[in-house]
Amino acid sequence: MNPSDGRGRARGRGRGLARGQSQPIRPANQQGSPTQAGNPRFAGPRPAQPRSGNTNVPRVPGPRTSRPSIEEVTTKFSEMETGTPIPIGRGAIRGREPIVTPQISYYRAPRPESSKSQTGKQGASGQPVSLISNYFPIKTYTNWTLYQYRVDFSPEEDKVMVRRGLLSNHKDFLGAYLFEGTMLFSSKKYKSDKFELTSKRNSDGQIFIITVTYTSVLEPGDYAYLQVFNLLLRNCLRHLELKLIGRNYYDPVAKICIEKLRLQLWPGYETTIGMFDSGLLLRSEISTKVMREETVYDLLQEFMRESHRDRDWFIKFKAAVIGTTVLTNYNNQTYRIDDVDDKSTIKSTFPKKDGTQMSYIDYYHQKWNIKLKNVGQPLLISKKKKNVLDKSDTDRAIYLIPELCILTGLSQSMSDNRMMMRELAEFTRVNPRERIIRYNKFMNRLLSTPKSVETLKNWNLEPGKNLVNINGRVLPPQKIACNTHQFSAGDRGDWSNALRNAPMYTSASIKRWAIVAPQNVMADVQKFLGSLKRVSDAMSFFLPRPDIIPIPNPTIKSYTDAFENAINGMNPSFIMCIIPSNRGDTYSAIKRHLCVFRAVPSQVIVLRNVQNNNLSVITKIAIQINSKLGCAPWLVKIPRKNMLIIGFDVCHDKQNKNKSFGALVASINDEQTVYYSCVTEHVSGQELSDFFTANMTKVLHAYRSHNNKLPSGIMIYRDGVGDGQLSYVHKTELANIKSVCKEFYKDEEESPQLAFIIVKKRISTRFFTSGQNPQNPPPGTIIDSVVTDPTMYDFYLISQHVGQGTVTPTHYNVIEDTFKDWSPDKMQQVTYKLTHMYFNWSGTVRVPALCQYAHKLAFFASQILRGTPNTGLNQLLYFL
């Protein structure tokens, strides 16, 4: 939390679909478009008219009858008896762990040679610690060879359920197989590599020629092979009477209702089977799904009540709904909302298979016996993007009814409500002991449910009943150096108390600075200044008396006019602003003026923090000011000299999903206390690597300008990389960086040694101390065996102390390492040291400071400035 701004920490990067959510799969497009019923009640902007020719025709969600919808096919598997086809839903391809097809491949960056020594990727420093993790060993499994075939239908059939039925007519000939709609996996090799089968569709007698073509063989150990195990595991979870929502299974029977918040919490599990350094393991992590007791129509009515004084109410409603995931209350399916069609209502019609038109209101009454209430409500649009397995060339649209769509997840206003989040945390924050109990309950339930036991037995899978044991190591507490003092970071990685009376490592010298505040709070400002003076003097940060500029009222224009008068009249080194509340528009306007139009470091403080006069908060404000002016409050020594360390992250613009901002922050001196940063705006379709390359060029120029030489070593911590982006980062970003270095160092005797580390925070792995009283491992805990990936140079690091709940480790994947004589020990130690250097918090953070700075800057540019900052601020941490 930024104590001065009174604003929450950057919560994430808006990476499209929320974790655990997925778009539904719908039937193929048909010709025609819905007949629109005029909707004069909604004055929102009209959607673009479709062009002539094929159009995206809305499909209503299918009922739960003997002919299930395609979404149901993706989440349900038939019983796994010999000769029975097992459908693999497309969700397996669209999720994090895709089935590998000729069009879809799973990428692993080659493991660097530095991790292939006698000790491999494991370090040795630190005190040993016995740990357990949320993984269960798979004690036995059969190494079958699986054969992959492509299945084509003539004439073409878009519905996976129908394709599955046509193929199942030949189950006696095909034997045991798995079929996901296009690819068939069999445990036996058929005599012919290409053969044809004939089937008749029951609904109309249409004859189909099914062509089965051999494509490849999957051996044990192949990534695609492992996905078969995951599909079988998902089938077992279905047998536990859990409900699939998105990618995970939840237990609606065990839901927790929080009536005053109008929320439900559904407990559930996130599971996967994978190959790790210790063999085949099953990971289980508990998950909670937030279900709101309100529909999209309820939300619509809230915005409608503001229509008499807010002409943009419908635009704001759309902004609140688009991107959310809803649960339809008639068939318990989840959909991601991509648009709102205010031209259509429930009276609008869509074409049926026989060519006749049917209204949505009639459809829901006939099919579901639901009488829709408000005939004027607009329709919600969920788009199913074209998949490589789809036959059609266009996206598909599903039209949903607001009053039948239950909102899931937390809205932005809910997330910003601290009181609500504290109440939710009482239910969602789980301590290590309780978490381990839930893991064991899950495994006991899996191994005691008859149908899941039968499924596991049929495939010779036998999970162990006990969590895996791991030997970890705890690195010693780091030494924090100030100007004349040195002290330990302590076992909890927090040196806040020790810092209060210690002189900062380097302190800024300010000649003139200004405070802009409303006229009616001047008495509070004077008292605050006295406290700020005492606190900063104690840390040898000597602030002169500021020029106080009162404004008659706290409007944006009053602030910006005062800024211009101050800048033109006194050219202050720094401007502090006191604002009545943390309204986003005022804060953003101030920051845009001073960070884009001008280049003046600033500190925005909410009035309540001025009036509270809390010395702890004021101490943090003094540290922030000093840091924003280019100085360092403390230091952790990095052993290697002449090294450039870089953090890079990406954040998406919430209001424009096609726009994102890439931020690069680098330390350009030996002590890692002088910084250079740059931000680039990236539009969908542009190569992100081009911006990374351009920024890399700027950083090398800045390093050479500051040191009169180029670095001999470069470490890059790359955050914001999704599972599907690793190939691009390795093959394109890293390659381009090497090209930049080659150009820069063409006249140097040696090329720089380079390390490129992928940083991943959004993970499901957890660790606990073993014994009768399991606890969170202490800061500095390293795990580099058992649950690490045998194809990677990777390790886990726990760098933070967590007082409540369970700590989440950070995963590091080193995809490039050309440092000479740099062991895994040194890589791990430097990474841990860097988690101490984030000046916005007098304690360790989850990632190296350069990564945290890059994340903070990317968020600041995309959400606050909504543009690129003034280059005059590039060498300051102005964004803290």
CSV table of C-alpha atoms in Angstrom, one decimal, residues 26 68 181 204 282 298 343 363 410 451 514 518 549 554 580-581 648 660 702 713 780 791 798 820 830 842 862:
chain,number,residue,atom,x,y,z
A,26,ARG,CA,-20.7,-23.1,-29.2
A,68,PRO,CA,-26.2,-32.3,-24.7
A,181,GLY,CA,-13.3,-33.7,-31.9
A,204,ASP,CA,-31.9,-37.3,-40.4
A,282,LEU,CA,-0.4,-34.9,-8.8
A,298,ASP,CA,-29.7,-6.2,-11.3
A,343,LYS,CA,-30.2,-3.0,-30.4
A,363,TYR,CA,-37.3,-20.1,-26.6
A,410,LEU,CA,-15.4,-9.3,-7.6
A,451,LYS,CA,-16.4,-44.4,-9.6
A,514,ALA,CA,6.2,23.2,-2.9
A,518,PRO,CA,-6.8,23.4,-0.1
A,549,ILE,CA,0.5,27.2,-2.2
A,554,PRO,CA,-9.8,21.1,-4.7
A,580,PRO,CA,-9.4,15.4,0.1
A,581,SER,CA,-10.0,11.8,-1.0
A,648,PHE,CA,10.5,-6.0,-17.5
A,660,SER,CA,-0.8,-2.4,-23.4
A,702,ALA,CA,22.3,5.1,-20.2
A,713,GLY,CA,27.3,-8.9,-17.4
A,780,GLY,CA,15.1,-17.0,1.9
A,791,THR,CA,13.5,-29.8,-18.6
A,798,ILE,CA,10.0,-17.7,-0.8
A,820,LYS,CA,31.2,-17.9,-16.3
A,830,VAL,CA,21.5,-12.6,-6.2
A,842,SER,CA,11.1,-1.6,4.1
A,862,SER,CA,-1.6,2.0,-18.2
